[in-house]
GROMACS .gro file of C-alpha atoms in nm:
model
  383
    1UNK     CA    1   3.352   1.775  -0.862
    2UNK     CA    2   3.569   1.908  -0.572
    3UNK     CA    3   3.593   1.624  -0.329
    4UNK     CA    4   3.786   1.622  -0.004
    5UNK     CA    5   3.757   1.250   0.040
    6UNK     CA    6   3.700   1.004  -0.264
    7UNK     CA    7   3.522   0.662  -0.287
    8UNK     CA    8   3.785   0.457  -0.110
    9UNK     CA    9   3.936   0.700   0.111
   10UNK     CA   10   3.928   0.661   0.493
   11UNK     CA   11   3.889   1.001   0.667
   12UNK     CA   12   4.032   1.049   1.028
   13UNK     CA   13   3.805   0.911   1.275
   14UNK     CA   14   3.670   1.241   1.421
   15UNK     CA   15   3.571   1.348   1.075
   16UNK     CA   16   3.433   0.999   0.992
   17UNK     CA   17   3.203   1.023   1.297
   18UNK     CA   18   3.078   1.362   1.196
   19UNK     CA   19   3.007   1.245   0.837
   20UNK     CA   20   2.836   0.934   0.985
   21UNK     CA   21   2.619   1.152   1.198
   22UNK     CA   22   2.511   1.336   0.881
   23UNK     CA   23   2.420   1.009   0.700
   24UNK     CA   24   2.229   0.916   1.021
   25UNK     CA   25   2.036   1.251   1.007
   26UNK     CA   26   1.939   1.163   0.652
   27UNK     CA   27   1.820   0.805   0.724
   28UNK     CA   28   1.640   0.859   1.057
   29UNK     CA   29   1.345   1.086   0.902
   30UNK     CA   30   1.248   0.814   0.660
   31UNK     CA   31   1.265   0.545   0.918
   32UNK     CA   32   1.068   0.764   1.167
   33UNK     CA   33   0.811   0.866   0.903
   34UNK     CA   34   0.748   0.524   0.780
   35UNK     CA   35   0.711   0.396   1.135
   36UNK     CA   36   0.464   0.670   1.198
   37UNK     CA   37   0.257   0.587   0.884
   38UNK     CA   38   0.265   0.213   0.942
   39UNK     CA   39   0.159   0.285   1.316
   40UNK     CA   40  -0.155   0.463   1.178
   41UNK     CA   41  -0.232   0.168   0.940
   42UNK     CA   42  -0.148  -0.136   1.154
   43UNK     CA   43  -0.005  -0.052   1.494
   44UNK     CA   44  -0.233   0.157   1.722
   45UNK     CA   45  -0.025   0.118   2.033
   46UNK     CA   46   0.286   0.329   2.108
   47UNK     CA   47   0.479   0.026   2.214
   48UNK     CA   48   0.413  -0.159   1.872
   49UNK     CA   49   0.527   0.159   1.681
   50UNK     CA   50   0.844   0.189   1.864
   51UNK     CA   51   0.927  -0.184   1.823
   52UNK     CA   52   0.854  -0.128   1.441
   53UNK     CA   53   1.111   0.145   1.428
   54UNK     CA   54   1.361  -0.059   1.630
   55UNK     CA   55   1.340  -0.349   1.396
   56UNK     CA   56   1.364  -0.111   1.094
   57UNK     CA   57   1.675   0.042   1.227
   58UNK     CA   58   1.836  -0.300   1.278
   59UNK     CA   59   1.750  -0.411   0.918
   60UNK     CA   60   1.862  -0.091   0.776
   61UNK     CA   61   2.182  -0.084   0.972
   62UNK     CA   62   2.277  -0.444   0.863
   63UNK     CA   63   2.185  -0.382   0.503
   64UNK     CA   64   2.379  -0.051   0.491
   65UNK     CA   65   2.696  -0.200   0.655
   66UNK     CA   66   2.694  -0.505   0.412
   67UNK     CA   67   2.619  -0.304   0.096
   68UNK     CA   68   2.925  -0.048   0.191
   69UNK     CA   69   3.178  -0.327   0.247
   70UNK     CA   70   3.064  -0.611   0.003
   71UNK     CA   71   2.772  -0.481  -0.215
   72UNK     CA   72   2.765  -0.185  -0.437
   73UNK     CA   73   3.048  -0.021  -0.228
   74UNK     CA   74   2.925   0.324  -0.293
   75UNK     CA   75   2.817   0.617  -0.043
   76UNK     CA   76   2.450   0.531  -0.063
   77UNK     CA   77   2.241   0.577   0.249
   78UNK     CA   78   1.959   0.316   0.280
   79UNK     CA   79   1.613   0.333   0.432
   80UNK     CA   80   1.263   0.173   0.437
   81UNK     CA   81   1.114   0.182   0.084
   82UNK     CA   82   0.813   0.402   0.075
   83UNK     CA   83   0.691   0.225  -0.241
   84UNK     CA   84   0.624  -0.084  -0.014
   85UNK     CA   85   0.363   0.121   0.172
   86UNK     CA   86   0.162   0.104  -0.148
   87UNK     CA   87   0.149  -0.277  -0.108
   88UNK     CA   88   0.060  -0.241   0.255
   89UNK     CA   89  -0.220  -0.008   0.186
   90UNK     CA   90  -0.350  -0.239  -0.094
   91UNK     CA   91  -0.337  -0.529   0.129
   92UNK     CA   92  -0.530  -0.394   0.422
   93UNK     CA   93  -0.767  -0.649   0.558
   94UNK     CA   94  -0.531  -0.955   0.509
   95UNK     CA   95  -0.326  -1.086   0.805
   96UNK     CA   96  -0.005  -0.891   0.879
   97UNK     CA   97   0.178  -1.219   0.846
   98UNK     CA   98   0.066  -1.238   0.481
   99UNK     CA   99   0.190  -0.893   0.410
  100UNK     CA  100   0.542  -0.979   0.551
  101UNK     CA  101   0.551  -1.312   0.383
  102UNK     CA  102   0.496  -1.127   0.045
  103UNK     CA  103   0.774  -0.901   0.141
  104UNK     CA  104   1.013  -1.189   0.236
  105UNK     CA  105   0.931  -1.383  -0.104
  106UNK     CA  106   0.952  -1.060  -0.299
  107UNK     CA  107   1.304  -0.991  -0.150
  108UNK     CA  108   1.429  -1.335  -0.235
  109UNK     CA  109   1.301  -1.301  -0.600
  110UNK     CA  110   1.454  -0.969  -0.651
  111UNK     CA  111   1.792  -1.125  -0.524
  112UNK     CA  112   1.761  -1.418  -0.753
  113UNK     CA  113   1.673  -1.195  -1.069
  114UNK     CA  114   1.981  -0.954  -0.993
  115UNK     CA  115   2.217  -1.261  -0.941
  116UNK     CA  116   2.110  -1.403  -1.276
  117UNK     CA  117   2.211  -1.072  -1.443
  118UNK     CA  118   1.864  -0.979  -1.569
  119UNK     CA  119   1.909  -0.614  -1.465
  120UNK     CA  120   2.239  -0.566  -1.665
  121UNK     CA  121   2.082  -0.484  -2.018
  122UNK     CA  122   1.890  -0.205  -1.835
  123UNK     CA  123   2.220  -0.019  -1.737
  124UNK     CA  124   2.274   0.080  -2.097
  125UNK     CA  125   1.964   0.305  -2.089
  126UNK     CA  126   2.112   0.520  -1.805
  127UNK     CA  127   2.285   0.785  -2.024
  128UNK     CA  128   2.428   1.105  -1.847
  129UNK     CA  129   2.099   1.274  -1.939
  130UNK     CA  130   1.890   1.009  -1.812
  131UNK     CA  131   2.066   0.989  -1.489
  132UNK     CA  132   2.051   1.364  -1.459
  133UNK     CA  133   1.683   1.342  -1.502
  134UNK     CA  134   1.661   1.081  -1.229
  135UNK     CA  135   1.852   1.323  -0.995
  136UNK     CA  136   1.640   1.613  -1.078
  137UNK     CA  137   1.318   1.427  -1.069
  138UNK     CA  138   1.400   1.292  -0.705
  139UNK     CA  139   1.433   1.660  -0.598
  140UNK     CA  140   1.138   1.790  -0.774
  141UNK     CA  141   0.888   1.513  -0.697
  142UNK     CA  142   0.972   1.524  -0.310
  143UNK     CA  143   0.839   1.879  -0.290
  144UNK     CA  144   0.492   1.769  -0.181
  145UNK     CA  145   0.645   1.569   0.091
  146UNK     CA  146   0.879   1.862   0.202
  147UNK     CA  147   0.560   2.082   0.193
  148UNK     CA  148   0.388   1.848   0.445
  149UNK     CA  149   0.691   1.890   0.677
  150UNK     CA  150   0.716   2.260   0.640
  151UNK     CA  151   0.352   2.372   0.679
  152UNK     CA  152   0.159   2.334   0.992
  153UNK     CA  153  -0.158   2.095   0.995
  154UNK     CA  154  -0.437   2.215   0.770
  155UNK     CA  155  -0.193   2.481   0.652
  156UNK     CA  156  -0.321   2.730   0.922
  157UNK     CA  157  -0.103   3.038   0.958
  158UNK     CA  158   0.176   2.908   0.725
  159UNK     CA  159   0.372   3.234   0.716
  160UNK     CA  160   0.569   3.170   1.035
  161UNK     CA  161   0.689   2.829   0.929
  162UNK     CA  162   0.787   2.957   0.584
  163UNK     CA  163   0.978   3.248   0.718
  164UNK     CA  164   1.153   3.003   0.964
  165UNK     CA  165   1.252   2.761   0.679
  166UNK     CA  166   1.366   3.061   0.454
  167UNK     CA  167   1.589   3.199   0.716
  168UNK     CA  168   1.741   2.856   0.801
  169UNK     CA  169   1.803   2.793   0.434
  170UNK     CA  170   1.972   3.142   0.383
  171UNK     CA  171   2.192   3.075   0.695
  172UNK     CA  172   2.288   2.747   0.562
  173UNK     CA  173   2.365   2.870   0.218
  174UNK     CA  174   2.572   3.150   0.366
  175UNK     CA  175   2.766   2.924   0.578
  176UNK     CA  176   2.836   2.693   0.284
  177UNK     CA  177   2.970   3.002   0.085
  178UNK     CA  178   3.185   3.105   0.377
  179UNK     CA  179   3.301   2.788   0.556
  180UNK     CA  180   3.571   2.568   0.432
  181UNK     CA  181   3.702   2.204   0.507
  182UNK     CA  182   3.538   2.028   0.791
  183UNK     CA  183   3.299   2.303   0.883
  184UNK     CA  184   3.140   2.295   0.532
  185UNK     CA  185   3.142   1.912   0.508
  186UNK     CA  186   2.952   1.879   0.827
  187UNK     CA  187   2.705   2.165   0.761
  188UNK     CA  188   2.399   1.943   0.775
  189UNK     CA  189   2.459   1.840   1.137
  190UNK     CA  190   2.505   2.206   1.228
  191UNK     CA  191   2.200   2.296   1.047
  192UNK     CA  192   1.997   2.032   1.224
  193UNK     CA  193   2.129   2.134   1.565
  194UNK     CA  194   2.099   2.514   1.510
  195UNK     CA  195   1.747   2.470   1.361
  196UNK     CA  196   1.631   2.253   1.648
  197UNK     CA  197   1.759   2.500   1.900
  198UNK     CA  198   1.584   2.790   1.713
  199UNK     CA  199   1.261   2.592   1.692
  200UNK     CA  200   1.278   2.531   2.067
  201UNK     CA  201   1.304   2.899   2.133
  202UNK     CA  202   1.035   3.018   1.892
  203UNK     CA  203   0.779   2.740   1.879
  204UNK     CA  204   0.889   2.509   2.148
  205UNK     CA  205   0.911   2.119   2.096
  206UNK     CA  206   0.643   1.859   2.093
  207UNK     CA  207   0.546   1.733   2.443
  208UNK     CA  208   0.700   1.394   2.534
  209UNK     CA  209   0.465   1.104   2.598
  210UNK     CA  210   0.363   1.053   2.953
  211UNK     CA  211   0.473   0.688   2.971
  212UNK     CA  212   0.843   0.688   2.910
  213UNK     CA  213   0.971   0.377   2.751
  214UNK     CA  214   1.266   0.183   2.877
  215UNK     CA  215   1.619   0.278   2.761
  216UNK     CA  216   1.704  -0.088   2.674
  217UNK     CA  217   1.496  -0.346   2.482
  218UNK     CA  218   1.585  -0.595   2.215
  219UNK     CA  219   1.400  -0.593   1.879
  220UNK     CA  220   1.373  -0.972   1.833
  221UNK     CA  221   1.006  -0.983   1.889
  222UNK     CA  222   0.689  -1.060   1.689
  223UNK     CA  223   0.897  -1.213   1.405
  224UNK     CA  224   0.750  -1.395   1.116
  225UNK     CA  225   0.776  -1.756   1.223
  226UNK     CA  226   0.458  -1.895   1.044
  227UNK     CA  227   0.440  -1.757   0.679
  228UNK     CA  228   0.094  -1.688   0.537
  229UNK     CA  229   0.038  -1.696   0.168
  230UNK     CA  230  -0.219  -1.472   0.045
  231UNK     CA  231  -0.247  -1.442  -0.348
  232UNK     CA  232  -0.379  -1.079  -0.328
  233UNK     CA  233  -0.093  -0.976  -0.121
  234UNK     CA  234   0.170  -1.146  -0.320
  235UNK     CA  235   0.030  -0.980  -0.650
  236UNK     CA  236   0.018  -0.635  -0.499
  237UNK     CA  237   0.382  -0.658  -0.367
  238UNK     CA  238   0.507  -0.802  -0.701
  239UNK     CA  239   0.432  -0.450  -0.865
  240UNK     CA  240   0.588  -0.278  -0.565
  241UNK     CA  241   0.904  -0.477  -0.594
  242UNK     CA  242   0.928  -0.388  -0.971
  243UNK     CA  243   0.921  -0.007  -0.866
  244UNK     CA  244   1.160  -0.076  -0.595
  245UNK     CA  245   1.415  -0.250  -0.826
  246UNK     CA  246   1.401   0.046  -1.078
  247UNK     CA  247   1.454   0.289  -0.781
  248UNK     CA  248   1.740   0.091  -0.645
  249UNK     CA  249   1.908   0.056  -0.995
  250UNK     CA  250   1.858   0.437  -1.055
  251UNK     CA  251   2.011   0.524  -0.721
  252UNK     CA  252   2.322   0.307  -0.793
  253UNK     CA  253   2.360   0.422  -1.139
  254UNK     CA  254   2.312   0.794  -1.036
  255UNK     CA  255   2.590   0.795  -0.774
  256UNK     CA  256   2.817   0.574  -0.993
  257UNK     CA  257   2.800   0.806  -1.287
  258UNK     CA  258   2.841   1.126  -1.054
  259UNK     CA  259   3.167   0.966  -0.913
  260UNK     CA  260   3.279   0.791  -1.229
  261UNK     CA  261   3.304   0.463  -1.025
  262UNK     CA  262   3.442   0.159  -1.207
  263UNK     CA  263   3.301  -0.188  -1.237
  264UNK     CA  264   2.940  -0.062  -1.232
  265UNK     CA  265   2.789  -0.399  -1.366
  266UNK     CA  266   2.930  -0.582  -1.072
  267UNK     CA  267   2.825  -0.309  -0.824
  268UNK     CA  268   2.473  -0.319  -0.965
  269UNK     CA  269   2.447  -0.689  -0.942
  270UNK     CA  270   2.572  -0.710  -0.597
  271UNK     CA  271   2.388  -0.401  -0.479
  272UNK     CA  272   2.039  -0.496  -0.606
  273UNK     CA  273   2.108  -0.867  -0.476
  274UNK     CA  274   2.169  -0.740  -0.120
  275UNK     CA  275   1.867  -0.511  -0.134
  276UNK     CA  276   1.670  -0.824  -0.219
  277UNK     CA  277   1.820  -1.011   0.077
  278UNK     CA  278   1.771  -0.704   0.309
  279UNK     CA  279   1.394  -0.703   0.206
  280UNK     CA  280   1.382  -1.083   0.283
  281UNK     CA  281   1.526  -1.018   0.616
  282UNK     CA  282   1.272  -0.734   0.677
  283UNK     CA  283   0.982  -0.963   0.589
  284UNK     CA  284   1.113  -1.212   0.869
  285UNK     CA  285   1.126  -0.924   1.109
  286UNK     CA  286   0.782  -0.783   1.023
  287UNK     CA  287   0.889  -0.435   0.880
  288UNK     CA  288   0.905  -0.275   0.542
  289UNK     CA  289   1.223  -0.353   0.335
  290UNK     CA  290   1.509  -0.129   0.262
  291UNK     CA  291   1.628   0.070  -0.057
  292UNK     CA  292   1.911   0.283  -0.156
  293UNK     CA  293   1.814   0.643  -0.124
  294UNK     CA  294   1.828   0.852  -0.441
  295UNK     CA  295   1.912   1.169  -0.252
  296UNK     CA  296   2.258   1.037  -0.158
  297UNK     CA  297   2.431   1.248  -0.441
  298UNK     CA  298   2.289   1.571  -0.290
  299UNK     CA  299   2.459   1.474   0.032
  300UNK     CA  300   2.787   1.409  -0.139
  301UNK     CA  301   2.771   1.732  -0.321
  302UNK     CA  302   2.685   1.918  -0.012
  303UNK     CA  303   2.967   1.774   0.200
  304UNK     CA  304   3.237   1.717  -0.061
  305UNK     CA  305   3.299   1.367   0.085
  306UNK     CA  306   3.243   1.052  -0.135
  307UNK     CA  307   3.404   0.810   0.111
  308UNK     CA  308   3.188   0.500   0.148
  309UNK     CA  309   3.340   0.427   0.487
  310UNK     CA  310   3.159   0.737   0.645
  311UNK     CA  311   2.845   0.529   0.633
  312UNK     CA  312   2.973   0.264   0.865
  313UNK     CA  313   2.931   0.487   1.180
  314UNK     CA  314   2.571   0.570   1.075
  315UNK     CA  315   2.513   0.206   1.038
  316UNK     CA  316   2.660   0.139   1.387
  317UNK     CA  317   2.446   0.406   1.557
  318UNK     CA  318   2.130   0.270   1.392
  319UNK     CA  319   2.225  -0.071   1.523
  320UNK     CA  320   2.260   0.076   1.869
  321UNK     CA  321   1.924   0.255   1.828
  322UNK     CA  322   1.757  -0.060   1.760
  323UNK     CA  323   1.815  -0.188   2.116
  324UNK     CA  324   1.686   0.156   2.281
  325UNK     CA  325   1.306   0.217   2.267
  326UNK     CA  326   1.363   0.546   2.481
  327UNK     CA  327   1.623   0.677   2.230
  328UNK     CA  328   1.378   0.606   1.933
  329UNK     CA  329   1.112   0.796   2.104
  330UNK     CA  330   1.330   1.087   2.186
  331UNK     CA  331   1.454   1.119   1.833
  332UNK     CA  332   1.092   1.119   1.715
  333UNK     CA  333   1.058   1.459   1.871
  334UNK     CA  334   1.274   1.620   1.608
  335UNK     CA  335   1.069   1.915   1.458
  336UNK     CA  336   0.923   1.836   1.114
  337UNK     CA  337   0.997   2.195   1.013
  338UNK     CA  338   1.358   2.166   1.087
  339UNK     CA  339   1.384   1.824   0.903
  340UNK     CA  340   1.186   1.971   0.597
  341UNK     CA  341   1.422   2.280   0.580
  342UNK     CA  342   1.748   2.071   0.590
  343UNK     CA  343   1.588   1.841   0.308
  344UNK     CA  344   1.527   2.137   0.099
  345UNK     CA  345   1.895   2.237   0.128
  346UNK     CA  346   2.005   1.886   0.051
  347UNK     CA  347   1.772   1.868  -0.256
  348UNK     CA  348   1.897   2.204  -0.385
  349UNK     CA  349   2.252   2.049  -0.407
  350UNK     CA  350   2.110   1.748  -0.560
  351UNK     CA  351   1.974   1.963  -0.843
  352UNK     CA  352   2.312   2.137  -0.889
  353UNK     CA  353   2.476   1.783  -0.902
  354UNK     CA  354   2.216   1.666  -1.159
  355UNK     CA  355   2.290   1.969  -1.370
  356UNK     CA  356   2.660   1.891  -1.348
  357UNK     CA  357   2.611   1.534  -1.455
  358UNK     CA  358   2.400   1.635  -1.749
  359UNK     CA  359   2.648   1.873  -1.913
  360UNK     CA  360   2.989   1.711  -1.791
  361UNK     CA  361   3.069   1.557  -2.117
  362UNK     CA  362   2.927   1.817  -2.368
  363UNK     CA  363   2.794   2.170  -2.379
  364UNK     CA  364   2.436   2.244  -2.326
  365UNK     CA  365   2.203   2.188  -2.627
  366UNK     CA  366   1.839   2.251  -2.683
  367UNK     CA  367   1.744   1.899  -2.704
  368UNK     CA  368   1.923   1.812  -2.383
  369UNK     CA  369   1.698   2.067  -2.210
  370UNK     CA  370   1.393   1.902  -2.367
  371UNK     CA  371   1.498   1.564  -2.244
  372UNK     CA  372   1.523   1.708  -1.881
  373UNK     CA  373   1.225   1.946  -1.911
  374UNK     CA  374   0.948   1.698  -1.985
  375UNK     CA  375   0.994   1.449  -1.709
  376UNK     CA  376   1.048   1.734  -1.458
  377UNK     CA  377   0.729   1.915  -1.554
  378UNK     CA  378   0.522   1.586  -1.581
  379UNK     CA  379   0.681   1.445  -1.262
  380UNK     CA  380   0.611   1.761  -1.063
  381UNK     CA  381   0.249   1.779  -1.187
  382UNK     CA  382   0.185   1.406  -1.098
  383UNK     CA  383   0.336   1.443  -0.753
   0.00000   0.00000   0.00000
């Protein structure tokens, strides 16, 4: 793979900041969407939803910075684990403190299991074809979520939205072909900016809320100070953390195989352990815990930058957002249509990266195609 910056390279600070803005643009939609969904489930007031997003930004920022410096030390962006929403939905009717107690205990258990080396035997299962299947599955099974971002509510008059997304994608692919160096590497940022400006001209932006929240406000409120043990919630989240662990392991193995990173057993052990501790911290703060996102290889392929240090500016900016309710509310106005279009561009490059991993060590064979085809078809049908 043609990379401008490799794993341990340190880009000049202007480029490092731009790459950090791209990682921030990847992490924010997940944080905002999870906050929106949890708001519908548990937090009817706007202030509660903003506080939830602030606290999530803080936990993700701390987890991502520690992972990059001392954990897996890979270019993996983190965000709230959508799989924990399953546990939250299954535990409706129990006190919120019981849900976040279950997340805290699940995170500690995950960290302990990883430190004991129990995940190490699973690493042998991640052959190049399996890693490629994981990369491709992430792209294909996210299509329903992307459709919900691209299409208007109730799918009324979808043609303008689909035309907008298609034209933005064609413009980004054309720019990828023509641009070089820093311009190509920061294309995601320019795509978001240009797409938002075009959306403003053509469709307008959603109206801001009447009550403007304050610009400053700390997130150290409504913490889990008195744990509540509910067997049903603990049981539900046990299964969720099993899925989270497999997701985290797949993310670390995928980017490690793609970049041919060394010392993978140690990276996996430290990475999953810190993911567990990050979930324990999130349980204390009363939010859903973080996981390493599997679409990170697509971002690396799109930018040509695999430097782990480019995630530090993103973590710093998320940390600052955690102390500004008004900034969080403002970022929540980014159009779903633009976010969905840019995600589609990233996932297109993730498919390309998956195919490159699948056949990097040998020519294509029919049985390789069968290994990839079955999970792709089944995964897409299930999604």
